[in-house]
C-alpha cells in the first residue's frame, strides 16, 4: 500500500510515523511537484498541513485513492467538489484538540474575570492600582457547537461553577453535558442572558456569518464573546462595531476571517479584546498525538474495520448521534 503524506518533507517532520516504513511504501509530498509525482499510485493520502494540501489541484492524478485523512478538525479545504462526489473516504483529527481548546476557553474567561489584560497594562506602566476582580462562579455561558470540543468546553466551565447552555444543529431535550441542546432559533433569547458566548462552530456554508449585528445586539453589554471555531462564522466588521460602541464588553478571538490577521485590523487595539494566532488547540506534543491517531485509524483500515472520524462530505463535519 502506498501512503502519501502531503505537507511533510520526511520522517523528521512526522517521527511517530517512522514505524510504517517497513510495512508500507511511504512517500512525502512537501510541494506540488512531489505530490504530482506520487499521487497516481497512492491509496491513502494524509494531509499533514490542514490549511490546504494541493490535493484539489492534482485530483485528476488520484487514480487509486481510497482514503484521505485530514490532520485538522476543520475540513473545508478538503471539500472540493471532486472529492465530495467521489467514493473516497475522508476522515479528520476529531478529538485531538478538544481538551486544549476547552482549556483555552476557560483560560480566556478567567483572564477576563481576573482582569489580567488590565493588570498587564498597569504592570507595563509601573502603576500599582488596586482593583476588584469578577467572579466566574454563578455566571452563564452559551456554547454554540456541541460536538467534541463544545462538550469539553461545557464540562470545564460547568466544573468552574458556570451554568452552561448548548446550541446545536437540532434541538434535543436530554444531554449529559448541557441538560438540553437548543436549536438555532433559540439563540437570541439565550445570548440575552449569557455572560459568555462561546463559538465552536465549524466552517460550513450553514455557519457562514452566523454571528452578526443582530446577535451582538441581543447580547448583554457586559457579555464577552469567545471564538475558537472559525473566523468565517463571524461578520467581523459588525463584531468590531459592537466592541467599539460598547455593545458588548469584550472578546477573545483565536480565529479570523483573514489569517494572519491584517496589521491594520481594529481588533489588535480595541480595548477588551484578546487576540491569539489560531493556536487554541496547538499544545506541546500535539503533532505526535496526530500521528498516533492516524496509526490507530490505519490499523482499522488494514483490518477492514469501519474507520472512526469519517466526515459527512455533504455536511462538512463528522456526524455524531
Short mmCIF file of C-alpha atoms in Angstrom, two decimals:
data_model
loop_
_atom_site.label_atom_id
_atom_site.label_comp_id
_atom_site.label_asym_id
_atom_site.label_seq_id
_atom_site.Cartn_x
_atom_site.Cartn_y
_atom_site.Cartn_z
CA UNK A 1 0.00 0.00 0.00
CA UNK A 2 1.35 3.44 -0.88
CA UNK A 3 0.72 6.23 1.59
CA UNK A 4 1.47 9.80 0.56
CA UNK A 5 1.99 12.37 3.29
CA UNK A 6 1.30 15.85 1.97
CA UNK A 7 2.97 18.86 3.54
CA UNK A 8 5.80 16.87 5.17
CA UNK A 9 9.31 16.52 3.79
CA UNK A 10 10.31 13.33 5.62
CA UNK A 11 10.12 11.37 8.85
CA UNK A 12 11.87 14.22 10.67
CA UNK A 13 8.56 16.08 10.32
CA UNK A 14 6.48 13.11 11.46
CA UNK A 15 8.80 10.87 13.54
CA UNK A 16 5.91 8.95 15.12
CA UNK A 17 5.09 7.55 11.67
CA UNK A 18 8.55 6.13 11.02
CA UNK A 19 7.44 2.66 12.08
CA UNK A 20 5.28 2.40 8.96
CA UNK A 21 8.29 2.43 6.67
CA UNK A 22 8.92 -1.31 6.89
CA UNK A 23 5.32 -2.26 6.10
CA UNK A 24 4.20 0.32 3.55
CA UNK A 25 5.52 2.37 0.68
CA UNK A 26 5.70 5.85 2.22
CA UNK A 27 6.14 8.92 0.02
CA UNK A 28 6.38 12.54 1.11
CA UNK A 29 4.93 15.45 -0.84
CA UNK A 30 6.16 18.73 0.62
CA UNK A 31 5.36 20.59 -2.62
CA UNK A 32 3.25 20.37 -5.76
CA UNK A 33 5.93 18.66 -7.81
CA UNK A 34 6.31 15.81 -5.33
CA UNK A 35 2.55 15.50 -4.96
CA UNK A 36 2.09 15.21 -8.73
CA UNK A 37 4.81 12.55 -8.82
CA UNK A 38 3.43 10.34 -6.04
CA UNK A 39 -0.34 10.81 -6.13
CA UNK A 40 -1.07 8.50 -9.13
CA UNK A 41 -0.05 5.41 -7.13
CA UNK A 42 -1.36 6.48 -3.72
CA UNK A 43 -4.09 4.51 -1.95
CA UNK A 44 -4.01 6.70 1.17
CA UNK A 45 -3.31 10.42 1.38
CA UNK A 46 -2.51 12.14 4.67
CA UNK A 47 -2.74 15.92 4.66
CA UNK A 48 -0.25 16.95 7.31
CA UNK A 49 -0.87 20.62 6.52
CA UNK A 50 -4.55 21.14 7.22
CA UNK A 51 -4.83 24.61 5.68
CA UNK A 52 -4.52 23.30 2.13
CA UNK A 53 -2.61 20.37 0.64
CA UNK A 54 -2.71 20.84 -3.13
CA UNK A 55 -4.90 17.76 -3.43
CA UNK A 56 -7.65 19.64 -5.29
CA UNK A 57 -5.19 20.90 -7.91
CA UNK A 58 -3.91 17.39 -8.60
CA UNK A 59 -7.13 15.44 -8.15
CA UNK A 60 -7.15 14.10 -11.76
CA UNK A 61 -3.99 12.18 -10.84
CA UNK A 62 -5.61 10.40 -7.87
CA UNK A 63 -6.42 7.24 -9.80
CA UNK A 64 -6.12 4.76 -6.92
CA UNK A 65 -7.01 6.90 -3.93
CA UNK A 66 -9.41 5.35 -1.42
CA UNK A 67 -8.89 7.29 1.79
CA UNK A 68 -7.90 10.86 2.72
CA UNK A 69 -7.00 11.67 6.31
CA UNK A 70 -7.02 15.37 7.21
CA UNK A 71 -4.82 16.33 10.18
CA UNK A 72 -7.16 19.02 11.43
CA UNK A 73 -10.65 19.29 12.87
CA UNK A 74 -11.91 21.66 10.16
CA UNK A 75 -12.01 20.08 6.72
CA UNK A 76 -13.42 22.78 4.45
CA UNK A 77 -10.22 22.99 2.33
CA UNK A 78 -10.70 19.27 1.59
CA UNK A 79 -14.30 19.59 0.50
CA UNK A 80 -13.71 20.42 -3.14
CA UNK A 81 -16.46 19.12 -5.48
CA UNK A 82 -14.50 16.23 -6.97
CA UNK A 83 -13.63 14.72 -3.59
CA UNK A 84 -17.14 15.28 -2.25
CA UNK A 85 -18.64 13.49 -5.25
CA UNK A 86 -16.19 10.58 -5.10
CA UNK A 87 -16.24 7.34 -3.11
CA UNK A 88 -13.02 8.34 -1.34
CA UNK A 89 -13.45 8.27 2.43
CA UNK A 90 -12.48 11.44 4.31
CA UNK A 91 -11.50 11.34 8.00
CA UNK A 92 -10.26 14.11 10.27
CA UNK A 93 -8.44 14.71 13.56
CA UNK A 94 -11.58 15.00 15.65
CA UNK A 95 -10.79 14.53 19.33
CA UNK A 96 -7.12 15.50 19.35
CA UNK A 97 -7.66 19.18 20.11
CA UNK A 98 -10.76 19.04 22.33
CA UNK A 99 -9.17 19.39 25.76
CA UNK A 100 -6.64 22.03 24.74
CA UNK A 101 -9.28 24.20 23.13
CA UNK A 102 -11.57 23.87 26.13
CA UNK A 103 -8.68 24.93 28.38
CA UNK A 104 -8.11 27.94 26.12
CA UNK A 105 -11.74 28.98 26.54
CA UNK A 106 -11.57 28.53 30.32
CA UNK A 107 -8.25 30.39 30.41
CA UNK A 108 -9.51 33.40 28.48
CA UNK A 109 -12.71 33.51 30.52
CA UNK A 110 -10.62 33.52 33.70
CA UNK A 111 -8.40 36.23 32.23
CA UNK A 112 -11.44 38.44 31.83
CA UNK A 113 -12.79 37.60 35.28
CA UNK A 114 -9.45 38.35 36.93
CA UNK A 115 -8.91 41.40 34.71
CA UNK A 116 -5.49 40.15 33.69
CA UNK A 117 -5.21 42.21 30.48
CA UNK A 118 -5.69 45.38 32.54
CA UNK A 119 -3.21 44.15 35.14
CA UNK A 120 -0.58 43.63 32.44
CA UNK A 121 -1.13 47.15 31.11
CA UNK A 122 -0.72 48.53 34.63
CA UNK A 123 2.43 46.45 35.09
CA UNK A 124 3.99 47.78 31.90
CA UNK A 125 3.24 51.32 33.04
CA UNK A 126 4.66 50.64 36.51
CA UNK A 127 1.38 51.53 38.23
CA UNK A 128 0.21 49.90 41.48
CA UNK A 129 -3.56 50.06 41.03
CA UNK A 130 -5.97 48.31 43.35
CA UNK A 131 -8.97 46.70 41.62
CA UNK A 132 -11.71 44.20 42.27
CA UNK A 133 -11.99 41.09 40.15
CA UNK A 134 -15.21 39.49 39.00
CA UNK A 135 -16.48 36.03 39.96
CA UNK A 136 -16.80 33.20 37.47
CA UNK A 137 -18.97 31.07 39.73
CA UNK A 138 -22.64 31.77 39.11
CA UNK A 139 -22.25 33.18 35.60
CA UNK A 140 -23.90 31.79 32.46
CA UNK A 141 -22.38 30.64 29.17
CA UNK A 142 -23.94 29.68 25.86
CA UNK A 143 -21.79 27.34 23.76
CA UNK A 144 -22.54 27.31 20.03
CA UNK A 145 -21.42 23.97 18.64
CA UNK A 146 -21.98 20.88 20.78
CA UNK A 147 -19.55 18.42 19.21
CA UNK A 148 -16.48 17.09 21.00
CA UNK A 149 -14.85 20.49 21.53
CA UNK A 150 -18.04 22.23 22.60
CA UNK A 151 -18.82 19.47 25.06
CA UNK A 152 -15.37 19.74 26.61
CA UNK A 153 -15.86 23.49 26.90
CA UNK A 154 -19.19 22.91 28.61
CA UNK A 155 -17.68 20.41 31.04
CA UNK A 156 -14.82 22.67 32.11
CA UNK A 157 -17.00 25.75 32.50
CA UNK A 158 -19.60 23.79 34.46
CA UNK A 159 -16.86 22.48 36.77
CA UNK A 160 -15.94 26.12 37.48
CA UNK A 161 -19.49 26.93 38.56
CA UNK A 162 -20.83 28.27 35.26
CA UNK A 163 -24.34 27.43 34.08
CA UNK A 164 -23.90 26.21 30.52
CA UNK A 165 -26.37 26.06 27.64
CA UNK A 166 -25.64 24.42 24.29
CA UNK A 167 -26.84 25.31 20.80
CA UNK A 168 -26.61 22.68 18.09
CA UNK A 169 -27.91 21.98 14.61
CA UNK A 170 -31.03 20.37 16.04
CA UNK A 171 -32.66 20.67 19.44
CA UNK A 172 -32.89 17.73 21.83
CA UNK A 173 -34.38 17.55 25.29
CA UNK A 174 -31.74 15.47 27.05
CA UNK A 175 -27.98 15.88 27.02
CA UNK A 176 -25.40 14.72 29.55
CA UNK A 177 -23.40 17.99 29.43
CA UNK A 178 -25.91 20.72 28.68
CA UNK A 179 -29.08 19.14 30.01
CA UNK A 180 -30.86 20.26 26.88
CA UNK A 181 -29.48 21.27 23.49
CA UNK A 182 -31.23 24.23 21.88
CA UNK A 183 -31.71 24.88 18.17
CA UNK A 184 -30.57 27.94 16.27
CA UNK A 185 -33.96 29.64 16.64
CA UNK A 186 -33.35 29.98 20.40
CA UNK A 187 -30.09 31.88 20.01
CA UNK A 188 -31.37 35.41 20.65
CA UNK A 189 -33.10 34.53 23.90
CA UNK A 190 -30.07 32.56 25.09
CA UNK A 191 -27.40 35.17 24.35
CA UNK A 192 -29.58 37.77 26.07
CA UNK A 193 -28.98 36.02 29.38
CA UNK A 194 -25.36 34.99 28.84
CA UNK A 195 -22.18 36.38 30.35
CA UNK A 196 -20.07 34.30 27.95
CA UNK A 197 -20.97 33.49 24.35
CA UNK A 198 -18.61 30.80 23.09
CA UNK A 199 -18.41 29.92 19.38
CA UNK A 200 -17.10 26.46 18.48
CA UNK A 201 -18.83 26.26 15.12
CA UNK A 202 -17.31 24.50 12.08
CA UNK A 203 -16.64 26.23 8.78
CA UNK A 204 -19.60 25.23 6.60
CA UNK A 205 -21.97 27.12 4.29
CA UNK A 206 -24.64 26.92 7.01
CA UNK A 207 -22.46 28.64 9.62
CA UNK A 208 -21.02 31.41 7.44
CA UNK A 209 -21.82 34.79 9.00
CA UNK A 210 -23.68 33.10 11.87
CA UNK A 211 -22.77 35.89 14.32
CA UNK A 212 -23.64 39.37 13.07
CA UNK A 213 -25.13 42.64 14.21
CA UNK A 214 -28.42 41.10 15.35
CA UNK A 215 -26.71 38.53 17.55
CA UNK A 216 -24.35 41.09 19.10
CA UNK A 217 -27.23 43.49 19.68
CA UNK A 218 -29.07 40.77 21.59
CA UNK A 219 -26.17 40.23 23.99
CA UNK A 220 -25.77 41.93 27.33
CA UNK A 221 -23.48 44.95 27.37
CA UNK A 222 -21.38 43.07 29.96
CA UNK A 223 -21.06 39.90 27.84
CA UNK A 224 -17.83 38.63 26.28
CA UNK A 225 -17.61 36.71 23.03
CA UNK A 226 -15.08 33.87 22.64
CA UNK A 227 -14.41 32.35 19.21
CA UNK A 228 -12.33 29.19 18.82
CA UNK A 229 -14.35 27.83 15.89
CA UNK A 230 -13.81 29.54 12.56
CA UNK A 231 -13.47 33.17 11.56
CA UNK A 232 -15.98 32.70 8.73
CA UNK A 233 -18.77 32.29 11.29
CA UNK A 234 -18.49 35.95 12.33
CA UNK A 235 -19.31 39.10 10.36
CA UNK A 236 -16.11 40.74 11.51
CA UNK A 237 -16.93 44.42 10.82
CA UNK A 238 -20.11 44.02 12.84
CA UNK A 239 -18.16 42.47 15.73
CA UNK A 240 -15.72 45.40 15.58
CA UNK A 241 -18.64 47.83 15.71
CA UNK A 242 -20.18 46.02 18.69
CA UNK A 243 -16.87 46.23 20.53
CA UNK A 244 -16.14 49.81 19.52
CA UNK A 245 -19.54 51.07 20.69
CA UNK A 246 -19.58 49.07 23.91
CA UNK A 247 -22.49 46.94 22.74
CA UNK A 248 -20.53 44.01 24.23
CA UNK A 249 -17.77 44.20 26.82
CA UNK A 250 -15.02 42.21 25.12
CA UNK A 251 -13.90 39.28 23.03
CA UNK A 252 -11.26 36.56 22.99
CA UNK A 253 -10.54 35.65 19.38
CA UNK A 254 -8.34 32.83 18.12
CA UNK A 255 -9.74 32.68 14.57
CA UNK A 256 -10.39 35.38 11.99
CA UNK A 257 -11.89 35.96 8.57
CA UNK A 258 -8.37 36.55 7.20
CA UNK A 259 -5.33 34.89 8.73
CA UNK A 260 -2.84 36.17 9.66
CA UNK A 261 -4.99 39.00 11.00
CA UNK A 262 -4.12 42.10 8.94
CA UNK A 263 -1.94 44.57 10.82
CA UNK A 264 -4.47 47.37 10.23
CA UNK A 265 -7.35 45.44 11.82
CA UNK A 266 -9.03 47.33 14.66
CA UNK A 267 -9.14 44.08 16.63
CA UNK A 268 -5.45 44.45 17.51
CA UNK A 269 -6.02 47.57 19.58
CA UNK A 270 -9.66 47.63 20.69
CA UNK A 271 -9.93 47.58 24.49
CA UNK A 272 -11.25 44.38 26.00
CA UNK A 273 -10.05 42.19 23.13
CA UNK A 274 -7.65 39.25 23.41
CA UNK A 275 -6.13 38.19 20.06
CA UNK A 276 -4.25 34.92 19.56
CA UNK A 277 -2.97 33.50 16.23
CA UNK A 278 -5.14 30.37 15.75
CA UNK A 279 -3.32 28.41 18.45
CA UNK A 280 -6.07 27.36 20.86
CA UNK A 281 -5.61 23.68 20.05
CA UNK A 282 -1.85 23.63 19.50
CA UNK A 283 -0.25 22.23 22.64
CA UNK A 284 3.23 20.81 23.04
CA UNK A 285 3.22 17.33 21.58
CA UNK A 286 0.02 17.62 19.56
CA UNK A 287 1.86 16.57 16.38
CA UNK A 288 2.76 13.23 17.99
CA UNK A 289 -0.86 12.76 19.03
CA UNK A 290 -1.96 13.42 15.44
CA UNK A 291 0.43 10.74 14.23
CA UNK A 292 -0.76 8.23 16.81
CA UNK A 293 -4.35 8.90 15.85
CA UNK A 294 -3.58 8.21 12.19
CA UNK A 295 -1.77 4.98 13.12
CA UNK A 296 -4.83 3.82 15.04
CA UNK A 297 -7.02 4.58 12.03
CA UNK A 298 -4.56 2.84 9.71
CA UNK A 299 -4.72 -0.31 11.84
CA UNK A 300 -8.51 -0.31 11.45
CA UNK A 301 -8.20 0.30 7.71
CA UNK A 302 -5.78 -2.62 7.31
CA UNK A 303 -8.08 -4.88 9.32
CA UNK A 304 -11.09 -3.93 7.22
CA UNK A 305 -12.82 -2.42 10.27
CA UNK A 306 -15.00 0.69 9.99
CA UNK A 307 -12.99 3.89 10.27
CA UNK A 308 -13.69 6.39 13.02
CA UNK A 309 -13.92 10.16 12.42
CA UNK A 310 -15.50 9.72 8.99
CA UNK A 311 -16.59 13.12 7.68
CA UNK A 312 -20.03 13.55 6.16
CA UNK A 313 -18.76 15.22 3.00
CA UNK A 314 -22.09 16.84 2.23
CA UNK A 315 -22.45 18.34 5.72
CA UNK A 316 -18.77 19.15 6.24
CA UNK A 317 -18.24 17.55 9.65
CA UNK A 318 -18.17 14.22 11.46
CA UNK A 319 -21.78 13.30 12.13
CA UNK A 320 -22.50 12.15 15.68
CA UNK A 321 -25.57 10.66 17.22
#
